[in-house]
């Protein structure tokens, strides 16, 4: 249908013409005016306390204590069950968050500005691996790290970024792809490139060498530091592609540990949901799939813009890390995702595919017609609150979301 | 008669296609391809499935939406 092809061409054009720049790091309450005391933004489509999974509940109780809205975890749980906290998806407020995706008033958020369209998107700072809040961790160590990020790291990053005038991200991603990152489960190259740019500005804008040392050490030891930057970038790219009439392209994929949700440009901000799938992957020593929580997080925004599982061919090393078969399979993942995308990104290319661009613009028609579900690279959280990450793997977006979206899209197009 | 014309003639007459080494392109169910492969018959498998996995309602919508 020509109307759909034209609309999809416009959606793809908007996604490809975005100019995302990491410009600042500020308290979430300053970035998102709607945030107030007792309000908790979470990953995925809308969900209430009663349907939240274990790690999501763990993170909610932890962040409530962190913000001073509860005296301890038990008190926080009681308050959450009693309806004292207001929950909303990050996506409803221009934000994204990995795994549990907690975003609250005092947490610092990275700010990415899409300079082509003037919109901004936000994501909290990556905490590192292991026992962290995004995987449901909530003990003193986790809360202490968040406090340090709020008091030292966040303000330091903000000063450095403002001093630099921002860091353009498109070219950084391009270089990262040529250095073996796919920007979801492998961010070593981009994290290093980012630190290389940030370090002089951090030093220039900081008088306390001990604080500087702590900031550089934290970023330098965290191979996934760039993930949250890439997520805010993805959100800043997809937001201007929302609400284009007659477009069948996906503008968001996310999960809250219970439901997987997608949004489609031509159906506006409506969510289409289905139960989340269980990731298939590798587990850290001492853990197995019996410990795993189903799929979780807003991080699939990177797949929505052609990275992660869609750019697997750029990162053969990650195939082994997520237990997705031999490294030689990497190219097949990217080729398969090409079957469900309307175009490629000529600026984000993959050397091992003769510099072919990453598949971009997931078309729900193609997904339903081929029954090829988007492949998402993901971390795996423990199913119990407070434990943290137990592995990494690959998960398929559930077909039910796309089928439901297709029916709604057909109704909107007047052909149902 | 050229080789191409001979092949056409054989096909048209349901001729002796199997009198020469066979090369097979199999579309869809891969079991046929696997069995031929096990017998050392050259075979290329083409991944194919009916639109929407055979769901008639969704396939009809896809046809209207120009997929």
Coordinates of C-alpha atoms in Angstrom, one line a residue:
Chain A
X1 CA 0.0 0.0 0.0
X2 CA 1.7 3.2 -1.2
X3 CA 0.4 5.3 1.8
X4 CA 2.2 2.9 4.1
X5 CA 5.4 2.8 2.1
X6 CA 5.5 6.6 2.0
X7 CA 4.9 6.9 5.7
X8 CA 7.6 4.3 6.5
X9 CA 10.0 6.1 4.3
X10 CA 9.4 9.3 6.4
X11 CA 9.7 7.3 9.6
X12 CA 13.0 5.8 8.5
X13 CA 14.3 9.2 7.3
X14 CA 13.6 10.7 10.7
X15 CA 15.4 7.9 12.5
X16 CA 18.4 8.1 10.2
X17 CA 18.7 11.8 10.2
X18 CA 18.8 12.1 14.0
X19 CA 21.9 13.8 15.4
X20 CA 22.2 12.5 19.0
X21 CA 24.6 14.4 21.3
X22 CA 25.4 13.5 24.9
X23 CA 25.1 17.0 26.4
X24 CA 24.6 16.8 30.2
X25 CA 24.0 14.8 33.3
X26 CA 21.5 16.3 35.8
X27 CA 19.1 15.1 38.5
X28 CA 16.1 13.3 37.1
X29 CA 13.8 15.8 38.9
X30 CA 15.4 18.6 36.9
X31 CA 15.2 16.7 33.6
X32 CA 11.7 15.4 34.0
X33 CA 9.4 18.1 35.6
X34 CA 6.5 15.6 36.1
X35 CA 8.6 13.6 38.6
X36 CA 7.7 14.2 42.2
X37 CA 8.2 12.5 45.6
X38 CA 6.8 9.0 45.6
X39 CA 6.8 8.7 41.9
X40 CA 8.8 5.8 40.4
X41 CA 9.5 5.4 36.7
X42 CA 10.1 1.8 35.6
X43 CA 11.1 -0.1 32.5
X44 CA 8.6 -1.6 30.1
X45 CA 5.0 -0.9 29.5
X46 CA 2.7 0.2 32.4
X47 CA 2.5 -2.2 35.3
X48 CA 1.3 -2.0 39.0
X49 CA 2.9 -3.4 42.1
X50 CA 0.6 -6.5 42.1
X51 CA 2.0 -7.8 38.8
X52 CA 5.6 -6.8 39.2
X53 CA 8.3 -9.5 39.1
X54 CA 10.7 -10.2 42.0
X55 CA 13.7 -8.1 40.8
X56 CA 11.3 -5.2 39.9
X57 CA 9.9 -5.3 43.4
X58 CA 13.4 -5.5 44.8
X59 CA 14.4 -2.4 42.9
X60 CA 11.2 -0.5 43.9
X61 CA 11.7 -1.1 47.6
X62 CA 15.4 -0.2 47.3
X63 CA 14.9 3.0 45.4
X64 CA 12.2 4.0 47.9
X65 CA 14.7 3.6 50.8
X66 CA 17.3 5.4 48.7
X67 CA 15.0 8.4 48.2
X68 CA 14.0 8.5 51.9
X69 CA 10.4 7.5 51.2
X70 CA 10.6 4.4 53.4
X71 CA 12.6 3.6 56.5
X72 CA 13.7 0.1 55.3
X73 CA 12.9 -2.5 52.6
X74 CA 10.0 -4.0 54.6
X75 CA 8.5 -0.6 55.1
X76 CA 8.9 0.2 51.4
X77 CA 7.2 -3.0 50.5
X78 CA 4.3 -2.2 52.8
X79 CA 4.0 1.3 51.3
X80 CA 4.2 -0.1 47.7
X81 CA 1.5 -2.6 48.3
X82 CA -0.6 0.1 50.0
X83 CA -0.5 2.2 46.9
X84 CA 1.6 5.0 48.3
X85 CA 3.9 5.1 45.3
X86 CA 2.9 6.2 41.8
X87 CA 4.3 4.0 39.0
X88 CA 4.8 5.0 35.4
X89 CA 6.9 3.8 32.5
X90 CA 10.1 5.6 31.7
X91 CA 8.9 5.8 28.1
X92 CA 6.0 8.1 29.1
X93 CA 8.5 10.7 30.3
X94 CA 11.1 10.8 27.6
X95 CA 13.3 8.3 29.5
X96 CA 14.6 4.8 29.3
X97 CA 16.2 2.5 31.9
X98 CA 18.0 -0.8 31.7
X99 CA 16.5 -4.0 33.3
X100 CA 14.3 -2.7 36.2
X101 CA 14.9 0.8 34.9
X102 CA 14.3 2.8 38.2
X103 CA 14.2 6.6 37.6
X104 CA 13.4 8.8 40.6
X105 CA 13.8 12.4 41.6
X106 CA 17.4 12.6 42.9
X107 CA 19.1 10.1 40.6
X108 CA 21.4 11.7 38.0
X109 CA 20.3 11.0 34.4
X110 CA 22.4 11.2 31.2
X111 CA 20.9 13.7 28.8
X112 CA 21.0 13.1 25.0
X113 CA 19.8 15.8 22.7
X114 CA 18.7 15.0 19.2
X115 CA 20.0 18.2 17.5
X116 CA 18.1 17.6 14.3
X117 CA 14.7 17.7 16.0
X118 CA 15.5 19.4 19.3
X119 CA 14.2 16.7 21.6
X120 CA 15.9 15.3 24.7
X121 CA 16.0 11.8 26.2
X122 CA 17.2 10.5 29.5
X123 CA 18.7 7.5 31.1
X124 CA 20.3 6.9 34.6
X125 CA 24.0 6.1 34.8
X126 CA 25.1 2.5 34.4
X127 CA 26.0 0.9 37.8
X128 CA 28.3 -1.8 36.6
X129 CA 27.8 -5.6 36.7
X130 CA 26.8 -8.0 39.5
X131 CA 24.6 -6.9 42.4
X132 CA 23.1 -3.6 41.2
X133 CA 19.7 -2.0 41.4
X134 CA 18.9 -2.6 37.7
X135 CA 19.0 -6.3 38.4
X136 CA 17.0 -6.0 41.5
X137 CA 19.8 -5.5 44.0
X138 CA 18.9 -3.3 47.0
X139 CA 21.3 -3.8 49.9
X140 CA 23.6 -1.2 51.5
X141 CA 26.3 -1.7 48.9
X142 CA 23.9 -1.0 46.1
X143 CA 22.3 2.0 47.8
X144 CA 25.8 3.3 48.7
X145 CA 26.9 3.2 45.1
X146 CA 23.8 5.1 44.0
X147 CA 24.4 7.8 46.6
X148 CA 28.0 8.2 45.3
X149 CA 26.7 8.4 41.8
X150 CA 24.2 11.1 42.9
X151 CA 26.7 13.1 44.9
X152 CA 30.0 12.8 43.0
X153 CA 29.8 11.0 39.6
X154 CA 26.6 12.6 38.2
X155 CA 27.6 16.2 39.0
X156 CA 31.2 15.5 37.7
X157 CA 29.8 14.1 34.4
X158 CA 27.5 17.1 34.1
X159 CA 30.2 19.6 34.5
X160 CA 32.5 17.8 32.1
X161 CA 29.9 17.4 29.4
X162 CA 28.8 21.1 29.7
X163 CA 32.4 22.2 29.5
X164 CA 32.9 20.1 26.3
X165 CA 29.7 21.3 24.7
X166 CA 28.6 17.7 24.4
X167 CA 29.8 14.5 22.7
X168 CA 28.3 13.6 19.3
X169 CA 27.3 9.9 19.4
X170 CA 26.6 8.9 15.9
X171 CA 30.3 8.8 15.0
X172 CA 31.1 7.1 18.3
X173 CA 28.7 4.3 17.5
X174 CA 30.1 4.0 14.0
X175 CA 33.6 3.5 15.4
X176 CA 32.3 1.1 18.1
X177 CA 30.8 -1.1 15.5
X178 CA 34.1 -1.4 13.7
X179 CA 35.8 -2.3 17.0
X180 CA 33.5 -5.2 17.9
X181 CA 30.6 -3.6 19.9
X182 CA 26.9 -4.2 19.2
X183 CA 26.0 -1.7 21.9
X184 CA 23.8 -3.9 24.0
X185 CA 25.8 -6.7 25.6
X186 CA 29.2 -5.5 24.4
X187 CA 30.1 -1.9 25.0
X188 CA 33.8 -2.2 25.7
X189 CA 34.9 -0.1 22.7
X190 CA 32.4 2.7 23.0
X191 CA 32.9 2.9 26.8
X192 CA 36.6 3.3 26.2
X193 CA 36.2 5.8 23.4
X194 CA 33.8 7.8 25.6
X195 CA 36.2 7.8 28.5
X196 CA 39.0 8.9 26.2
X197 CA 36.9 12.0 25.3
X198 CA 35.6 12.6 28.9
X199 CA 38.8 12.2 30.9
X200 CA 40.4 15.6 30.0
X201 CA 37.2 17.4 30.6
X202 CA 36.6 15.7 33.9
X203 CA 40.2 16.7 35.0
X204 CA 39.7 20.2 33.7
X205 CA 36.4 20.7 35.7
X206 CA 37.4 19.1 39.0
X207 CA 39.8 20.3 41.7
X208 CA 39.7 17.3 43.9
X209 CA 42.1 14.6 42.5
X210 CA 40.6 11.9 44.7
X211 CA 37.1 12.4 43.3
X212 CA 38.6 12.5 39.8
X213 CA 40.4 9.2 40.5
X214 CA 37.2 7.6 41.8
X215 CA 35.2 8.7 38.7
X216 CA 37.9 7.6 36.2
X217 CA 38.3 4.3 38.0
X218 CA 34.5 3.6 38.0
X219 CA 34.0 4.4 34.4
X220 CA 37.2 2.6 33.3
X221 CA 36.3 -0.6 35.1
X222 CA 32.8 -0.7 33.7
X223 CA 32.7 -2.4 30.3
X224 CA 28.9 -1.6 30.0
X225 CA 29.2 2.1 31.0
X226 CA 28.2 3.2 27.4
X227 CA 25.0 1.0 27.4
X228 CA 22.9 3.7 29.2
X229 CA 24.3 6.4 26.9
X230 CA 23.3 4.3 23.9
X231 CA 19.9 3.8 25.3
X232 CA 19.2 7.5 25.8
X233 CA 20.5 7.9 22.3
X234 CA 18.1 5.3 21.0
X235 CA 15.2 7.0 22.7
X236 CA 16.2 10.4 21.3
X237 CA 16.3 8.9 17.8
X238 CA 12.9 7.1 18.0
X239 CA 10.8 9.8 19.7
X240 CA 10.7 12.0 16.6
X241 CA 9.6 9.0 14.6
X242 CA 6.4 8.5 16.8
X243 CA 2.9 9.3 15.5
X244 CA 3.5 9.2 11.8
X245 CA 0.1 8.4 10.3
X246 CA 0.1 5.1 8.3
X247 CA 3.6 4.1 9.4
X248 CA 4.0 0.4 10.4
X249 CA 7.4 0.9 11.9
X250 CA 8.1 0.0 15.6
X251 CA 9.2 3.0 17.7
X252 CA 9.7 1.3 21.0
X253 CA 10.3 -2.3 22.4
X254 CA 10.6 -2.8 26.1
X255 CA 9.8 -5.2 28.9
X256 CA 9.0 -4.9 32.6
X257 CA 9.8 -8.5 33.6
X258 CA 6.1 -9.5 33.2
X259 CA 5.0 -8.0 29.9
X260 CA 6.8 -7.2 26.7
X261 CA 5.4 -4.0 25.0
X262 CA 5.8 -2.4 21.6
X263 CA 4.7 0.9 20.1
X264 CA 4.1 1.5 16.4
X265 CA 4.5 4.9 14.8
X266 CA 1.1 4.8 13.0
X267 CA -0.8 3.8 16.1
X268 CA 0.6 6.5 18.3
X269 CA 1.5 5.9 21.9
X270 CA -0.7 2.8 22.4
X271 CA 1.1 -0.2 23.9
X272 CA 0.7 -3.7 22.4
X273 CA 1.8 -6.3 25.0
X274 CA 2.3 -10.0 25.4
X275 CA 3.9 -12.1 28.2
X276 CA 7.7 -11.7 28.2
X277 CA 9.9 -14.7 27.1
X278 CA 12.6 -16.3 29.0
X279 CA 16.1 -15.5 27.7
X280 CA 18.3 -18.4 26.5
X281 CA 21.9 -17.9 27.5
X282 CA 24.8 -18.6 29.8
X283 CA 24.8 -18.3 33.6
X284 CA 27.5 -17.1 36.0
X285 CA 29.0 -19.8 38.1
X286 CA 26.6 -21.1 40.7
X287 CA 23.4 -20.1 38.8
X288 CA 21.2 -21.8 36.3
X289 CA 18.0 -21.1 34.3
X290 CA 16.0 -22.1 37.4
X291 CA 17.2 -18.8 39.0
X292 CA 16.4 -16.6 36.0
X293 CA 13.7 -14.0 35.8
X294 CA 11.9 -13.5 32.4
X295 CA 13.1 -10.8 30.1
X296 CA 13.3 -7.2 31.4
X297 CA 14.3 -3.6 30.6
X298 CA 14.0 -0.7 28.2
X299 CA 17.3 -1.6 26.7
X300 CA 15.7 -3.1 23.6
X301 CA 15.5 0.5 22.4
X302 CA 19.0 -0.2 21.0
X303 CA 17.6 -3.0 18.8
X304 CA 14.8 -0.6 17.8
X305 CA 17.4 1.6 16.1
X306 CA 19.4 -1.3 14.5
X307 CA 21.9 -2.1 17.2
X308 CA 22.2 -5.0 19.7
X309 CA 20.9 -8.2 18.2
X310 CA 20.5 -6.4 14.9
X311 CA 24.2 -5.6 14.8
X312 CA 25.4 -9.0 16.0
X313 CA 27.6 -9.4 13.0
X314 CA 29.8 -6.6 14.3
X315 CA 30.4 -8.4 17.6
X316 CA 31.3 -12.1 17.1
X317 CA 32.7 -12.1 20.7
X318 CA 29.2 -11.4 22.1
X319 CA 27.7 -14.4 20.5
X320 CA 29.7 -16.6 22.8
X321 CA 29.1 -14.4 25.8
X322 CA 25.3 -14.6 25.4
X323 CA 25.4 -18.3 24.6
X324 CA 23.9 -17.8 21.1
X325 CA 26.1 -20.4 19.3
X326 CA 29.5 -20.2 17.5
X327 CA 31.0 -16.8 16.6
X328 CA 30.5 -17.7 12.9
X329 CA 26.7 -17.4 13.5
X330 CA 26.9 -13.7 14.2
X331 CA 26.4 -12.6 10.6
X332 CA 23.3 -14.8 10.3
X333 CA 21.6 -12.9 13.2
X334 CA 22.1 -9.6 11.4
X335 CA 21.0 -11.0 8.0
X336 CA 17.9 -12.4 9.6
X337 CA 17.0 -9.1 11.2
X338 CA 17.3 -7.6 7.7
X339 CA 14.3 -9.6 6.7
X340 CA 12.0 -7.6 9.1
X341 CA 13.6 -4.1 8.7
X342 CA 12.6 -1.6 6.0
X343 CA 16.0 -0.2 5.5
X344 CA 19.7 0.0 6.6
X345 CA 21.7 2.7 8.3
X346 CA 24.4 3.8 5.9
X347 CA 26.3 5.5 8.7
X348 CA 26.4 2.5 11.0
X349 CA 28.2 -0.2 9.0
X350 CA 29.6 -3.6 9.8
X351 CA 33.1 -4.4 8.4
X352 CA 32.6 -8.2 8.3
X353 CA 29.5 -7.7 6.1
X354 CA 31.5 -5.7 3.6
X355 CA 30.4 -2.5 5.4
X356 CA 26.7 -3.2 5.0
X357 CA 24.6 -0.9 7.2
X358 CA 22.7 -2.2 10.2
X359 CA 19.1 -3.2 9.6
X360 CA 16.9 -0.3 10.7
X361 CA 13.1 0.3 11.0
X362 CA 11.3 -2.8 12.2
X363 CA 8.1 -3.2 10.1
X364 CA 5.3 -5.1 12.0
X365 CA 4.0 -6.3 8.6
X366 CA 7.3 -8.1 7.9
X367 CA 7.5 -9.5 11.4
X368 CA 4.0 -11.0 11.2
X369 CA 4.4 -12.2 7.6
X370 CA 7.7 -13.9 8.2
X371 CA 7.1 -14.9 11.9
X372 CA 10.7 -13.7 12.4
X373 CA 10.8 -12.0 15.9
X374 CA 13.3 -9.3 16.7
X375 CA 16.4 -10.8 18.4
X376 CA 17.4 -9.0 21.6
X377 CA 20.7 -9.4 23.5
X378 CA 20.1 -9.1 27.2
X379 CA 21.3 -9.5 30.7
X380 CA 19.5 -12.0 33.0
X381 CA 18.4 -11.1 36.5
X382 CA 17.7 -13.4 39.4
X383 CA 14.0 -14.0 39.9
X384 CA 14.3 -13.1 43.6
X385 CA 14.5 -9.5 44.8
X386 CA 17.9 -8.3 45.9
X387 CA 20.2 -10.9 44.2
X388 CA 21.2 -9.2 41.0
X389 CA 22.5 -10.4 37.6
X390 CA 23.0 -14.1 37.1
X391 CA 23.8 -14.3 33.4
X392 CA 23.4 -13.0 29.8
X393 CA 21.5 -14.3 26.8
X394 CA 19.4 -13.8 23.8
X395 CA 15.6 -13.4 23.8
X396 CA 13.0 -13.2 21.1
X397 CA 10.3 -10.5 21.2
X398 CA 7.0 -12.3 21.6
X399 CA 5.0 -12.5 18.3
X400 CA 1.8 -11.7 20.1
X401 CA 2.6 -8.0 20.4
X402 CA 3.2 -7.7 16.7
X403 CA 0.1 -9.6 15.8
X404 CA -2.1 -7.5 18.1
X405 CA -0.4 -4.3 16.7
X406 CA -1.1 -5.5 13.1
X407 CA -4.8 -5.9 13.8
X408 CA -5.0 -2.4 15.4
X409 CA -2.9 -0.9 12.6
X410 CA -5.2 -2.5 9.9
X411 CA -8.3 -1.1 11.8
X412 CA -6.6 2.3 11.7
X413 CA -5.9 2.0 8.0
X414 CA -9.6 1.0 7.5
X415 CA -8.9 -2.4 6.0
X416 CA -9.7 -4.7 9.0
Chain B
X1 CA 18.4 -30.1 -30.6
X2 CA 20.1 -27.8 -28.0
X3 CA 20.6 -29.0 -24.4
X4 CA 18.0 -26.4 -23.3
X5 CA 15.5 -27.5 -25.8
X6 CA 16.1 -31.1 -24.9
X7 CA 15.5 -30.4 -21.2
X8 CA 12.3 -28.6 -22.1
X9 CA 11.2 -31.5 -24.2
X10 CA 11.9 -33.9 -21.4
X11 CA 10.0 -31.9 -18.9
X12 CA 7.1 -31.4 -21.3
X13 CA 6.9 -35.1 -21.9
X14 CA 7.4 -36.1 -18.3
X15 CA 10.7 -37.5 -19.6
X16 CA 13.6 -39.2 -18.1
X17 CA 14.7 -36.4 -15.7
X18 CA 16.1 -38.9 -13.3
X19 CA 18.3 -40.6 -15.8
X20 CA 21.0 -38.0 -15.1
X21 CA 22.4 -36.7 -11.8
X22 CA 19.7 -34.8 -10.0
X23 CA 20.2 -31.4 -8.3
X24 CA 17.3 -30.3 -6.1
X25 CA 16.0 -27.0 -4.8
X26 CA 13.6 -27.7 -1.9
X27 CA 11.2 -25.0 -0.7
X28 CA 9.7 -25.1 2.8
X29 CA 9.7 -28.3 4.9
X30 CA 13.4 -29.1 5.4
X31 CA 12.9 -32.8 6.0
X32 CA 12.9 -33.5 2.3
X33 CA 16.2 -31.7 1.9
X34 CA 17.7 -33.5 4.8
X35 CA 16.8 -36.9 3.4
X36 CA 18.2 -36.1 0.0
X37 CA 21.3 -34.8 1.6
X38 CA 21.7 -38.0 3.5
X39 CA 21.7 -39.8 0.2
X40 CA 24.4 -37.4 -1.2
X41 CA 22.0 -35.7 -3.6
X42 CA 23.0 -32.1 -4.1
X43 CA 20.2 -30.0 -2.5
X44 CA 19.6 -26.3 -1.8
X45 CA 17.1 -25.6 1.0
X46 CA 15.0 -22.5 0.7
X47 CA 13.5 -21.2 3.9
X48 CA 9.8 -20.6 3.3
X49 CA 6.7 -20.6 5.3
X50 CA 3.2 -19.5 4.5
X51 CA 2.6 -15.8 5.4
X52 CA 1.8 -15.2 9.1
X53 CA 2.6 -18.9 9.8
X54 CA -0.6 -20.0 8.1
X55 CA -2.9 -17.8 10.2
X56 CA -5.6 -17.0 7.5
X57 CA -7.0 -13.9 9.3
X58 CA -3.6 -12.2 9.7
X59 CA -2.6 -13.3 6.1
X60 CA -5.7 -11.6 4.8
X61 CA -4.9 -8.4 6.7
X62 CA -1.3 -8.5 5.4
X63 CA -2.5 -8.9 1.8
X64 CA -4.7 -5.7 2.3
X65 CA -1.8 -3.8 3.9
X66 CA 0.5 -4.6 1.0
X67 CA 3.0 -6.7 2.8

